Coordinates of C-alpha atoms in Angstrom, one line a residue:
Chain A
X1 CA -133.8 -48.7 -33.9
X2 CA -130.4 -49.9 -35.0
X3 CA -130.1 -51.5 -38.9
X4 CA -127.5 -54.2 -39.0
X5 CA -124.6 -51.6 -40.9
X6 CA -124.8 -49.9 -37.3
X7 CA -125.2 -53.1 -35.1
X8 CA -122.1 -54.8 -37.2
X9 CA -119.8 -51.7 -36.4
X10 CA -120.8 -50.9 -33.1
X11 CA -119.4 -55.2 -32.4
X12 CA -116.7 -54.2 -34.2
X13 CA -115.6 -50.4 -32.7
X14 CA -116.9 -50.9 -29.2
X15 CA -117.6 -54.7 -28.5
X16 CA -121.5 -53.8 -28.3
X17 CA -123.9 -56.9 -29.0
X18 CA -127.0 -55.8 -30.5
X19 CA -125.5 -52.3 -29.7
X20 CA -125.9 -53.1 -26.0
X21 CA -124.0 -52.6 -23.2
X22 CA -124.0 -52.0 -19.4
X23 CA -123.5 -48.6 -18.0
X24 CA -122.8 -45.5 -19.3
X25 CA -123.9 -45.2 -23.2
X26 CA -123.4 -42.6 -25.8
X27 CA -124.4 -43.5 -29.5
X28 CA -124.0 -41.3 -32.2
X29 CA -124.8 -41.8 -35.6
X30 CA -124.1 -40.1 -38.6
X31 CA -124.1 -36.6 -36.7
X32 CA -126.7 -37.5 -34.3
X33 CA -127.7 -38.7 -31.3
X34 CA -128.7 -42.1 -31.6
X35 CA -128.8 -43.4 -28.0
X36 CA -128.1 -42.2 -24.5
X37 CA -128.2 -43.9 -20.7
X38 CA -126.2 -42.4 -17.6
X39 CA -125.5 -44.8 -14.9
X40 CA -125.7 -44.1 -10.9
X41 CA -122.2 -41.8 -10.7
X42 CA -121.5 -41.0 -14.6
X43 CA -123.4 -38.1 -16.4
X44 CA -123.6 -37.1 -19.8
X45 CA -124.4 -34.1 -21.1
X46 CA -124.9 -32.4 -25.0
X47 CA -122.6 -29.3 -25.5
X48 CA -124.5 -26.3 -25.9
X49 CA -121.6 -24.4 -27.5
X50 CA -120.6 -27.2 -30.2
X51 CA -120.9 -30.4 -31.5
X52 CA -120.3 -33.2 -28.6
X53 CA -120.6 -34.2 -25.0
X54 CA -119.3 -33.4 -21.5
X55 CA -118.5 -36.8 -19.3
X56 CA -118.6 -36.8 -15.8
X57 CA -117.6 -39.2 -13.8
X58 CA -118.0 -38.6 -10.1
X59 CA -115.2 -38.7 -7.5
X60 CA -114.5 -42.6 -6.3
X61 CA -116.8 -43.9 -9.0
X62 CA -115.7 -47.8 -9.1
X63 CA -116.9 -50.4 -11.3
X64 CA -118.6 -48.3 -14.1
X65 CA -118.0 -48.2 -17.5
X66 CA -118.6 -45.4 -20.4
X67 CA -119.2 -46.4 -23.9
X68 CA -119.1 -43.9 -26.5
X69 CA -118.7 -45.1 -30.1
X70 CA -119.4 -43.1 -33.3
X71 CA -120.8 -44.3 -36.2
X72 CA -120.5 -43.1 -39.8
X73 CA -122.9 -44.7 -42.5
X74 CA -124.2 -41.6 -44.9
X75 CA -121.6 -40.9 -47.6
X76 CA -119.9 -37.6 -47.7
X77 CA -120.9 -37.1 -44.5
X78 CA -118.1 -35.0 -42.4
X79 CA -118.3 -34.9 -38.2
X80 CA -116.5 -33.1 -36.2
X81 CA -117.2 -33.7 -32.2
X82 CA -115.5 -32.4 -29.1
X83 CA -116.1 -35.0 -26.0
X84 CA -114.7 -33.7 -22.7
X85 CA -114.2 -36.5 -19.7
X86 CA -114.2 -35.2 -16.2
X87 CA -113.0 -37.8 -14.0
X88 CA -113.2 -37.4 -10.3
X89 CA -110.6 -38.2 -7.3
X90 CA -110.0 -41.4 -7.4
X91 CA -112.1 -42.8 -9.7
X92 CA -111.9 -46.0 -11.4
X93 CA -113.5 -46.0 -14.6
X94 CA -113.3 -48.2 -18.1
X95 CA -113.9 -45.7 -21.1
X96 CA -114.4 -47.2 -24.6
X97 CA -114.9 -45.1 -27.7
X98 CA -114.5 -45.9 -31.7
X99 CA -115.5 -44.6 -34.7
X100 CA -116.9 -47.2 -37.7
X101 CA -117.1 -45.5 -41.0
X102 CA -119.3 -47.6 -43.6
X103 CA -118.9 -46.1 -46.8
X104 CA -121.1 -47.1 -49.9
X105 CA -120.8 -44.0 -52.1
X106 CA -118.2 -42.1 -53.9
X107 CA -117.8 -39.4 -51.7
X108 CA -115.4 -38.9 -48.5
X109 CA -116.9 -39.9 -45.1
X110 CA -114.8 -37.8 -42.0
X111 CA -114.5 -38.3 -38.3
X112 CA -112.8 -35.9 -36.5
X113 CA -113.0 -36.4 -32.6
X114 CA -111.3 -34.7 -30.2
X115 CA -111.1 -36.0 -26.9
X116 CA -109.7 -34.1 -24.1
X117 CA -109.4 -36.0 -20.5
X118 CA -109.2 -34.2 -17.4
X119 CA -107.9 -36.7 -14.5
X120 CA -108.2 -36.1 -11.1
X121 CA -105.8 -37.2 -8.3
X122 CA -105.2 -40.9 -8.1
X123 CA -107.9 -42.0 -10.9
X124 CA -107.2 -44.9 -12.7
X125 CA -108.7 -44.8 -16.6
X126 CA -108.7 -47.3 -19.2
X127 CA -109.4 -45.8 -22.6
X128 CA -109.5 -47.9 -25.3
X129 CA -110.4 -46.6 -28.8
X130 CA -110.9 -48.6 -31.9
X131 CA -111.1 -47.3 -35.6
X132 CA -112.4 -49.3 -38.8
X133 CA -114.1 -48.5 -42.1
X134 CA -115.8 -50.8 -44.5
X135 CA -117.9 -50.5 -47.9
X136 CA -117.5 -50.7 -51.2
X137 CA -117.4 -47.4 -52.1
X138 CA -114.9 -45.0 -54.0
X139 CA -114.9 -42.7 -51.6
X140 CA -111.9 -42.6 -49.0
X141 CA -113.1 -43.2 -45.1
X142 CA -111.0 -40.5 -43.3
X143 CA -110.7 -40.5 -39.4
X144 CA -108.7 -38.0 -37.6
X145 CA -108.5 -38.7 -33.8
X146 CA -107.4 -36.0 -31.6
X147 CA -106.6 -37.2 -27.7
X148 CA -105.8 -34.8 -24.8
X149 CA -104.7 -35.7 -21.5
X150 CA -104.3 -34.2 -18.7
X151 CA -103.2 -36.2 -15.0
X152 CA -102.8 -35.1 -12.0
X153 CA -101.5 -36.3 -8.9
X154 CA -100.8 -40.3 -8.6
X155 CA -103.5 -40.3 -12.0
X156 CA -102.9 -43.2 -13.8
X157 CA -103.9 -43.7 -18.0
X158 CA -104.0 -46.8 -20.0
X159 CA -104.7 -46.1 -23.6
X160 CA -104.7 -48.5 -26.4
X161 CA -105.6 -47.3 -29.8
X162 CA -106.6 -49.7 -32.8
X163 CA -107.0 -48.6 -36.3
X164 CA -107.8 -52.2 -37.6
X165 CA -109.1 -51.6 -41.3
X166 CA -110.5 -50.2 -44.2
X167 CA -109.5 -46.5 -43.5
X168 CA -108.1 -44.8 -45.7
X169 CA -106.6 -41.8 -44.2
X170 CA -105.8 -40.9 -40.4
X171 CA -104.1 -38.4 -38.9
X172 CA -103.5 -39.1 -35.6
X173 CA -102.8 -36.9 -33.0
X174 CA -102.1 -37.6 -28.8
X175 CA -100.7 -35.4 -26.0
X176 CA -100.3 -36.2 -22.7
X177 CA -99.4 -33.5 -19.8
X178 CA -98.4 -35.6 -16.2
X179 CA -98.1 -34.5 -13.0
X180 CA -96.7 -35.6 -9.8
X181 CA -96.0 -39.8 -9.7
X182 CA -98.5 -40.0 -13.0
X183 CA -98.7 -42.8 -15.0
X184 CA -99.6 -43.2 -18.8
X185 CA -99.1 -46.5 -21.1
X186 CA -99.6 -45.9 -24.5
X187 CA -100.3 -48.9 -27.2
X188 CA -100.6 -47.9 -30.4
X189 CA -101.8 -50.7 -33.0
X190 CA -102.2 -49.6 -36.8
X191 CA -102.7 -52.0 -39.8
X192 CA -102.8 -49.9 -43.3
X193 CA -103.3 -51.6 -46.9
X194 CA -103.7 -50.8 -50.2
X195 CA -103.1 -46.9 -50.9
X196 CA -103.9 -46.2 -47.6
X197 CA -102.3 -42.9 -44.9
X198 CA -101.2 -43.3 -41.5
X199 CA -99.9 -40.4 -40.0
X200 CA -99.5 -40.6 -36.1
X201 CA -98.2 -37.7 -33.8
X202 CA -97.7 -38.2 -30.1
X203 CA -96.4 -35.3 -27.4
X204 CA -96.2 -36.9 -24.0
X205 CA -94.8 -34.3 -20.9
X206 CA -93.5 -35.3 -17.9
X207 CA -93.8 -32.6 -15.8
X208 CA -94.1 -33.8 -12.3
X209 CA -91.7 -36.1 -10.5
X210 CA -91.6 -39.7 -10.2
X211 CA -94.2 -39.3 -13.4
X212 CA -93.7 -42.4 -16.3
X213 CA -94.7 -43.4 -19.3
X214 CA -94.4 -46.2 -21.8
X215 CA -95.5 -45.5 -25.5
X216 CA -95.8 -48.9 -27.5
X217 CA -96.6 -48.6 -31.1
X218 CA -97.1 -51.9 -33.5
X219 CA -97.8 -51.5 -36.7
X220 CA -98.1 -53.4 -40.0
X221 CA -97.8 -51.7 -43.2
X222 CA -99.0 -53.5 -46.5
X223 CA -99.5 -53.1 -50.3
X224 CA -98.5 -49.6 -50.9
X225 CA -99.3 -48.0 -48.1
X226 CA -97.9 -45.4 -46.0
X227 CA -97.2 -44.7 -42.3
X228 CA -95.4 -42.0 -40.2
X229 CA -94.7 -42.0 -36.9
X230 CA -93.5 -39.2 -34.6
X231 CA -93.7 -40.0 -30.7
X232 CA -92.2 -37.5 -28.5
X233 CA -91.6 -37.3 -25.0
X234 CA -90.1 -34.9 -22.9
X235 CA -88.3 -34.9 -19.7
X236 CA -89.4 -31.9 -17.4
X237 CA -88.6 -33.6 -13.8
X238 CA -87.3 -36.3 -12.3
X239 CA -89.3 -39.3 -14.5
X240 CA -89.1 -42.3 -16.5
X241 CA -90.4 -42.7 -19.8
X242 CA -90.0 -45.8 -22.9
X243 CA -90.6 -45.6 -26.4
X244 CA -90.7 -48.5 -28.7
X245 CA -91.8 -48.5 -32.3
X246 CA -92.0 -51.8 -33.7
X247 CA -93.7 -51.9 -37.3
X248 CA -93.7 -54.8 -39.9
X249 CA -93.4 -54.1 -43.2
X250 CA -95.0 -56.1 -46.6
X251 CA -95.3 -55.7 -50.3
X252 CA -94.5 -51.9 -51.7
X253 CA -95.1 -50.1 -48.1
X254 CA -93.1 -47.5 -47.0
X255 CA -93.0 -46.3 -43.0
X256 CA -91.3 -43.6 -41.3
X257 CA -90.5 -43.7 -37.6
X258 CA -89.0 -40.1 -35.8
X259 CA -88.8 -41.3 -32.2
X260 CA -87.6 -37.6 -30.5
X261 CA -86.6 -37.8 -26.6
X262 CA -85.9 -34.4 -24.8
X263 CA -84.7 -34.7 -21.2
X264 CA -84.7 -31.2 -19.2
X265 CA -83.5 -32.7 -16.0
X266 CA -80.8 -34.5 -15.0
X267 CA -82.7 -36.9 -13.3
X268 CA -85.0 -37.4 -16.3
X269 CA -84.7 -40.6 -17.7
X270 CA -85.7 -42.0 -21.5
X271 CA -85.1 -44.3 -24.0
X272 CA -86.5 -45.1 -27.1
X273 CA -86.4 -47.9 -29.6
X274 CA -87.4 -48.6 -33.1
X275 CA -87.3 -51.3 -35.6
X276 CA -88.9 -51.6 -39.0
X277 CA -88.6 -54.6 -41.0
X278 CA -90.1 -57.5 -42.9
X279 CA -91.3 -60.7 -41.0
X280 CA -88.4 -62.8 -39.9
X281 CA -87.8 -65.3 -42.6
X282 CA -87.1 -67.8 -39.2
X283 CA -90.1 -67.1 -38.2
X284 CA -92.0 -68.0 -41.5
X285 CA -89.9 -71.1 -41.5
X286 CA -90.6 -72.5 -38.2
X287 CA -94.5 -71.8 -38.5
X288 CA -94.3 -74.0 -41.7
X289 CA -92.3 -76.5 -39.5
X290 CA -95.6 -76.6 -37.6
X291 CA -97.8 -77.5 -40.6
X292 CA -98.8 -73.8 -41.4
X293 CA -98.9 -72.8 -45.1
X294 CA -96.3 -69.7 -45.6
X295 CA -99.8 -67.7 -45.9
X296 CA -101.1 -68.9 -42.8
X297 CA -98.1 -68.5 -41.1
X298 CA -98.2 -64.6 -42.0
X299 CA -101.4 -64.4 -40.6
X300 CA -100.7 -66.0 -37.8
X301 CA -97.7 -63.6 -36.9
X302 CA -99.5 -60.5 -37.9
X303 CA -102.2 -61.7 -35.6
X304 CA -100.0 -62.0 -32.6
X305 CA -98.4 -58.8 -33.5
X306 CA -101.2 -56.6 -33.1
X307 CA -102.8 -58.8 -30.8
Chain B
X1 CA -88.1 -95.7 -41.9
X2 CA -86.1 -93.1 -42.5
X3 CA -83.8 -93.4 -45.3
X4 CA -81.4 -91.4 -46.5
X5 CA -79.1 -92.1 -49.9
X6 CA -76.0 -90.2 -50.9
X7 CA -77.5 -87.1 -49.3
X8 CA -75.5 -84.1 -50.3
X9 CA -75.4 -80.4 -49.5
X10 CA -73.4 -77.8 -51.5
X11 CA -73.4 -73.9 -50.5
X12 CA -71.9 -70.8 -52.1
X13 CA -71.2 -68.1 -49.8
X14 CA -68.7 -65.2 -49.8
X15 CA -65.7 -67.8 -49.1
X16 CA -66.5 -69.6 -51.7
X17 CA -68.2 -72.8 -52.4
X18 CA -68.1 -75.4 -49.5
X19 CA -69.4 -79.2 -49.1
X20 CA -71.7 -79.2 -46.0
X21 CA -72.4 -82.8 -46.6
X22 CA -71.1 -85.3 -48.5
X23 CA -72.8 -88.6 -50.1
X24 CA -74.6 -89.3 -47.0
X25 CA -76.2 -92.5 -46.2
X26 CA -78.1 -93.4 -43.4
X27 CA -80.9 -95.7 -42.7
X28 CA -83.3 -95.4 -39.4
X29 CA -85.4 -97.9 -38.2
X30 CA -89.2 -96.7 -37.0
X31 CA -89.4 -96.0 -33.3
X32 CA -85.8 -95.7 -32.3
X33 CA -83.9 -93.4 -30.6
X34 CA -80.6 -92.0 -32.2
X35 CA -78.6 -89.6 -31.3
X36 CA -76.5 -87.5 -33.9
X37 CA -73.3 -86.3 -32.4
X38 CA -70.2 -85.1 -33.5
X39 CA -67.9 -82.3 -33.7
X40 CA -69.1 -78.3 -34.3
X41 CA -69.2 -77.8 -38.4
X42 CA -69.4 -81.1 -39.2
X43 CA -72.8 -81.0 -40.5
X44 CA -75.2 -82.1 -37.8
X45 CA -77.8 -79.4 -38.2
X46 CA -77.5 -79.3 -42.2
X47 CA -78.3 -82.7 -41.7
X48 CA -81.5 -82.1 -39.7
X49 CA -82.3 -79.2 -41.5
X50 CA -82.4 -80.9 -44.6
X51 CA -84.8 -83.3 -43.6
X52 CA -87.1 -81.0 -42.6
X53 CA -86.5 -79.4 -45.9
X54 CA -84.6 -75.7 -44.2
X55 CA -81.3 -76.7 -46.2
X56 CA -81.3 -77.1 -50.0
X57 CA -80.1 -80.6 -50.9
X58 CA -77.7 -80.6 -53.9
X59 CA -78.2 -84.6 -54.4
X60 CA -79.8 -87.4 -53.1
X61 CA -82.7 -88.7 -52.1
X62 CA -85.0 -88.3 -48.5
X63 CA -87.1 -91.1 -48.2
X64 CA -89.5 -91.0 -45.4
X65 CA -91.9 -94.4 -45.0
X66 CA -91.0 -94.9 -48.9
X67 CA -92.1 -91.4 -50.0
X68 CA -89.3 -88.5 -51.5
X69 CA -88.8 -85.3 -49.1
X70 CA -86.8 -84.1 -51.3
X71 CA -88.7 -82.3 -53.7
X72 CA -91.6 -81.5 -50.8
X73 CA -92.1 -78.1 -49.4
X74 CA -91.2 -77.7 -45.8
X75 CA -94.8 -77.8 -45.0
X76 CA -95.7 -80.7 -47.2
X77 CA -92.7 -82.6 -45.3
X78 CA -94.7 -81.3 -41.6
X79 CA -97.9 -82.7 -42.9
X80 CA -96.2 -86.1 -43.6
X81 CA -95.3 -86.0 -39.9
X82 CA -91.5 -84.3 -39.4
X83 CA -90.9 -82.5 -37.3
X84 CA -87.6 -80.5 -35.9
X85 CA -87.0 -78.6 -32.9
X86 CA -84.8 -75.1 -33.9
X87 CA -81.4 -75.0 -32.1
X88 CA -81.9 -71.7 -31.8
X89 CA -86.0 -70.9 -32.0
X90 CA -87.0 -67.6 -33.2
X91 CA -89.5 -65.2 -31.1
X92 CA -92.9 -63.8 -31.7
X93 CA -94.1 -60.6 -30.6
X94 CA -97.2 -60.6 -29.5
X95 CA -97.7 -64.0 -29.9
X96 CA -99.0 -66.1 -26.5
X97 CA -97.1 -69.5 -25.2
X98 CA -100.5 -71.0 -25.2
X99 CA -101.1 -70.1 -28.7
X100 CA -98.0 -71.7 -29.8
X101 CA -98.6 -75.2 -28.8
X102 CA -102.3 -75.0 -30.0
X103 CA -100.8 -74.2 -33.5
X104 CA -98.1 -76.7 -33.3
X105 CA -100.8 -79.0 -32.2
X106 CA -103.1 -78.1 -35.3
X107 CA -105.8 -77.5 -33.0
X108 CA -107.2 -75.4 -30.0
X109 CA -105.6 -77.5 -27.1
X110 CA -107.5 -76.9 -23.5
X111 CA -105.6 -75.2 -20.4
X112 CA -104.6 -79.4 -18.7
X113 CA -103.1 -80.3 -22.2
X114 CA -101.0 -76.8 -22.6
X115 CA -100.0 -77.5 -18.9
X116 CA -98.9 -81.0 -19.3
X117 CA -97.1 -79.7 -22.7
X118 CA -94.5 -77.3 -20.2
X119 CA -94.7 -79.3 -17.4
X120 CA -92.5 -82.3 -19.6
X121 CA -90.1 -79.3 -20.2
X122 CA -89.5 -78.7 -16.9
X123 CA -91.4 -75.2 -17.4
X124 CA -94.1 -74.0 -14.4
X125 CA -97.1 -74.1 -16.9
X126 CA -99.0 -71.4 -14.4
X127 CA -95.7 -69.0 -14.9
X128 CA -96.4 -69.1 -18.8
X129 CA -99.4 -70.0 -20.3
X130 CA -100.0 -66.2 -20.7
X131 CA -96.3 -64.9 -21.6
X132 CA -95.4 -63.7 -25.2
X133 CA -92.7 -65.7 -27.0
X134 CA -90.8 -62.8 -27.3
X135 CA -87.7 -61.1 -25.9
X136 CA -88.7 -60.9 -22.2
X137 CA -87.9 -64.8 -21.8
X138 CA -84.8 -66.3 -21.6
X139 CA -82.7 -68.1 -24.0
X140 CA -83.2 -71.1 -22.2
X141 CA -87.2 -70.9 -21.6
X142 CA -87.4 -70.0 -25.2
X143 CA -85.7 -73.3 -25.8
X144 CA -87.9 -75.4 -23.7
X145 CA -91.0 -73.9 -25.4
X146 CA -89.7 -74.9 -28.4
X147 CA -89.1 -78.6 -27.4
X148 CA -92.7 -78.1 -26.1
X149 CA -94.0 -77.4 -29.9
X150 CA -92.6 -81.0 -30.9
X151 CA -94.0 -83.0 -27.7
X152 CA -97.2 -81.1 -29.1
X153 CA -97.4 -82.0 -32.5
X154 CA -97.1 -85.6 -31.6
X155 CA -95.2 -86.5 -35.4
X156 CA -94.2 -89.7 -35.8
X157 CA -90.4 -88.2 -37.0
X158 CA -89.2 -86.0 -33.9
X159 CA -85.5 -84.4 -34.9
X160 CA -84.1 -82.0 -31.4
X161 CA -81.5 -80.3 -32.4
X162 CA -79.2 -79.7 -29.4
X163 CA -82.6 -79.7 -27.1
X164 CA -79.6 -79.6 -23.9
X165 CA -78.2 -76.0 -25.0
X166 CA -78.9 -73.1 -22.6
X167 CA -80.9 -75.2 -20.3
X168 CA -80.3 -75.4 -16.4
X169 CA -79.0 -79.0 -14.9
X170 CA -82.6 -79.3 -13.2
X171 CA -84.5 -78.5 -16.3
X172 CA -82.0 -80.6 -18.6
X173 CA -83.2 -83.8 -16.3
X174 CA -86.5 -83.1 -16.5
X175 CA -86.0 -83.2 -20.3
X176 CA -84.3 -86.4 -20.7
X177 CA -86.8 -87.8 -18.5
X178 CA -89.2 -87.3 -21.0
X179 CA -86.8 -88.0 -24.2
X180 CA -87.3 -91.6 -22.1
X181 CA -90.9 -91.6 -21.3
X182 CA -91.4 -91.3 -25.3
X183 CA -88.8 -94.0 -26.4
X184 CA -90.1 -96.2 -23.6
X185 CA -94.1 -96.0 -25.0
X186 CA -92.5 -96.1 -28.7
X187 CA -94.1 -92.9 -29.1
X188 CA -92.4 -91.6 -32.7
X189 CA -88.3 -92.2 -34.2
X190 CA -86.3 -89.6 -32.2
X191 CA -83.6 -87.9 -33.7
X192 CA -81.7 -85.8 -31.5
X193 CA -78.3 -84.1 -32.2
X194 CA -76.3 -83.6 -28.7
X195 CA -73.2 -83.7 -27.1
X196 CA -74.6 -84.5 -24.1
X197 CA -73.5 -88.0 -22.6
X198 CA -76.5 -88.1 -20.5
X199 CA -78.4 -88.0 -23.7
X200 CA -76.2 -90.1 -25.5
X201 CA -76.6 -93.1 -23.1
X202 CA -80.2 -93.1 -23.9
X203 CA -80.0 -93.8 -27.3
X204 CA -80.3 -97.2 -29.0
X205 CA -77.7 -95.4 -31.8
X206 CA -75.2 -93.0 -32.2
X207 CA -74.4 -91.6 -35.2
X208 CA -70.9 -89.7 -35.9
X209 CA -70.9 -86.9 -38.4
X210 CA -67.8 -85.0 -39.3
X211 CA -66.8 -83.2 -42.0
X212 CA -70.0 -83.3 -44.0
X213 CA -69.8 -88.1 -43.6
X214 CA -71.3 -90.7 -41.5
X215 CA -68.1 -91.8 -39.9
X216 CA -69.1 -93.9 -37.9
X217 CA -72.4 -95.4 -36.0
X218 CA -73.4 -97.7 -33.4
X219 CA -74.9 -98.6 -29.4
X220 CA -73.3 -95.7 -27.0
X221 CA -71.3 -98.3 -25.5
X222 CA -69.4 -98.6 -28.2
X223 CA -68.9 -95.4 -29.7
X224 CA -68.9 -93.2 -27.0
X225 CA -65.7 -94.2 -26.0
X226 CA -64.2 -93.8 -29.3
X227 CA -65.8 -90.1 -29.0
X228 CA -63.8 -89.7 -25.7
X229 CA -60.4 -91.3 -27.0
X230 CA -60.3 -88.6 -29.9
X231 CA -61.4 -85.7 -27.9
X232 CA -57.8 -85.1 -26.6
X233 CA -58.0 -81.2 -27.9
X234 CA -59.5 -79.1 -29.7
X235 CA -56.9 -79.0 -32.4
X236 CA -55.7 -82.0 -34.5
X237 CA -52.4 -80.5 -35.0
X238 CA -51.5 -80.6 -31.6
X239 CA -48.1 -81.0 -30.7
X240 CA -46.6 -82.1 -27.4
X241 CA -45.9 -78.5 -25.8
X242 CA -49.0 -77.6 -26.8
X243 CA -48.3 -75.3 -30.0
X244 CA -49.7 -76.0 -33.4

């Protein structure tokens, strides 16, 4: 039975009314196992070796989804969870995650998941993974997401990240190993405030040719906080990749953007982009043509920003 | 009514300090349809801008149906129903066409009102209901979503500044069209600035601004020819084998 902390984050972190949802369902709370359903062609199964769950999602699986969200409520409580997805041939498959830390005490809640993704030949994923912390507490809400991937043939990836909220310290890391005519889009969306961490690490490897990818991060930095960005792609075949980094920044912030691209082959091509900044004084201004306070017109720009 | 008394603008930038406008006056009727035109630098925008409150007025008064703009934020001066149409509109990232108009409406407008929003633009409303306003659209589609924003806020003070520039001959009569449609229901006091004569012959007014002053005002009729007589070149000191 779900309290309404849980039911509130699970909305939050994995869209989950009432902590409902069709298809494939993994719960865990506070270290546990909270809730579990398979559905007709997805499986899920408790490591035996460590903390965390094998997913597997049969060849040509279409129109399923897998919802795994993580939920921290127990101050000072630290988890660490390995979650391994095995997607068939040509599968087609929606997988949401998240982690919600509420935090009430003084001592440091931690989420550390690592993810790993297997792909097979021509699947098409859609991973979306949401982070947020809440509670009044002194201690810091620390999340430290770890995602592997690995696509073969024709395998296609979209995964968008959100870190909306209330966490006070994440380090982030991603890597991404293509193969022949793969496909991965990245979207990285972080807002920090206060005296809050951001640290976010990305390797993605083109290895086979025709492979592409296109790494989007968006990020807004507030109060004093702090973010560091260091997306890297490399160049191993004939492939296309696109970095941008686009971050706003507000009040004492500080962020950091090292955009590295390698290529190895001469028909290898990349390009990134980054721009840090405040919001466009133009943009303020023509808002508050519009009627909008100079407050709501913020909002309403950081809204569409990490829409 | 509109009505502005020895308006002036004064700015300090690296070249030193320069009159933008000088002791303006101007008086506009509710309802009618003026065009501000003139030559480039003469003040046109400041103008506008300073209406809508974007320009810091060194002196004079705003007075819009009897009340002062002048010491009103640029938000308090929205509220009192001006509005002004950027000359050159900044982008949004992230931030959806439809999402747009329903703020510069004040309110969530449905998908037929969004539609018929574009549509007076001359934009395909099924094309870009779901676009960003960022980078990936054209000057001139940027432009035309910004002309959209006023048609949506429905204020009873509409200022366009150059609505005509970077938009296509198709889209461009599509526009005026609609410049017509809200004279013609006496909608809201149009100001527009343009250089456009297809504009200009709409107007009940033209106003001539140079170098910072009214210099002159009237129907089209009878200054647009005055407007044609002095545009001989683009440099006053002109001689006859065409060296300065």
């Amino acid at each position: 039975m779900l309290n309404d902390v849980q039911k509130h984050i699970l909305e939050v972190v994995a869209a989950m009314k009432n902590g409902e949802t069709d298809g494939a369902v993994n719960i865990r709370i506070d270290g546990k196992k909270a809730h579990r359903v398979n559905s007709e062609h997805i499986r899920i199964e408790s490591k035996t070796d460590k903390d965390g769950i094998d997913i597997h999602i049969a060849p040509f699986t279409k129109h399923e989804s897998v919802h795994i969200p993580v939920v921290l409520t127990e101050s000072g409580f630290h988890d660490k969870v390995y979650n391994d997805f095995y997607i068939g041939e040509g599968a087609e498959v929606n997988i949401v995650a998240g982690c919600g830390i509420h935090n009430c005490g003084c001592d440091d809640s931690q989420h550390d998941g690592v993810h790993t993704f297997y792909v097979g030949k021509n699947a098409k994923v859609t991973y979306s993974e949401t982070h947020y912390g809440e509670g009044e507490g002194g201690g810091k809400r620390i999340l430290n997401p770890e995602t592997i991937l690995y696509l073969e043939e024709g395998a296609s990836v979209t995964l968008d990240t959100t870190q909306i909220k209330g966490v006070d310290d994440t380090k982030r890391y991603t890597k991404a190993v293509l193969g022949k005519d793969a496909e991965i889009v990245i979207t990285e969306k972080l807002l920090t405030h206060d005296n809050q961490y951001a640290e976010s690490e990305m390797d993605v490897f083109l290895n086979g040719e025709g492979s592409k990818t296109r790494v989007i991060s968006r990020s807004v930095a507030q109060d004093n906080s702090v973010q560091v960005f260091y997306p890297r792609v490399e160049g191993n075949a004939p492939c296309f990749g696109h970095v941008s980094c686009d971050a706003i920044i507000m009040g004492e912030a500080k962020v950091k953007a090292i955009p590295a691209i390698s290529c190895n082959h001469v028909d290898a091509g990349l390009i990134h982009e980054a721009a840090i900044g405040k919001i466009a004084g133009d943009q303020l201004l023509k808002l508050m043509t519009l009627g909008l306070t100079a407050e709501e017109a913020e909002e309403k720009i950081l809204e569409g920003f990490l829409r | 009514m509109l009505e502005i008394k020895n308006l002036s603008v004064t700015v300090n930038d690296e070249n030193g300090r320069a009159d933008i406008l000088k002791d303006i006056n101007l008086t506009v009727e509710d309802r009618k349809f003026i065009v501000i035109t003139g030559p480039n630098g003469g003040g046109k925008t400041t103008l506008a801008r300073a209406i809508m409150g974007l320009a810091p007025v060194t002196g004079g008064s705003i007075l819009w149906n009897g009340t002062e703009l002048a010491d009103k934020t640029v938000t308090e001066r929205a509220k009192l129903g001006v509005s002004y149409g950027f000359q050159q509109p900044p982008r949004f990232k992230g931030m959806k066409v439809a999402d747009l108009l329903s703020i510069a409406a004040g309110r969530k407008l449905n998908h037929d009102e969004t539609c018929s929003y574009l549509t007076k633009v001359g934009l395909c409303a099924r094309d870009y209901l779901d676009r960003d306003v960022d980078a990936s659209l054209s000057g001139g589609e940027v432009k035309r979503i910004e002309i959209a924003t006023i048609l949506a806020r429905k204020c009873p003070l509409m200022i366009f500044d150059e609505p005509e520039a970077g938009i296509d001959l198709w889209s461009f009569a599509r526009l005026t069209e609609t410049f017509s449609e809200i004279h013609a229901k006496k909608e809201a006091t149009i100001l527009i600035i343009s250089h456009q004569e297809r504009i200009i012959r709409l107007a009940d007014e033209i106003i001539l601004v140079a170098d910072g002053h009214v210099k002159d005002r009237g129907p089209a009729e009878k200054i647009y020819p005055q407007i044609l007589a002095d545009t001989v070149s683009g440099c006053n000191r002109l001689e006859v084998n065409g060296t300065c």
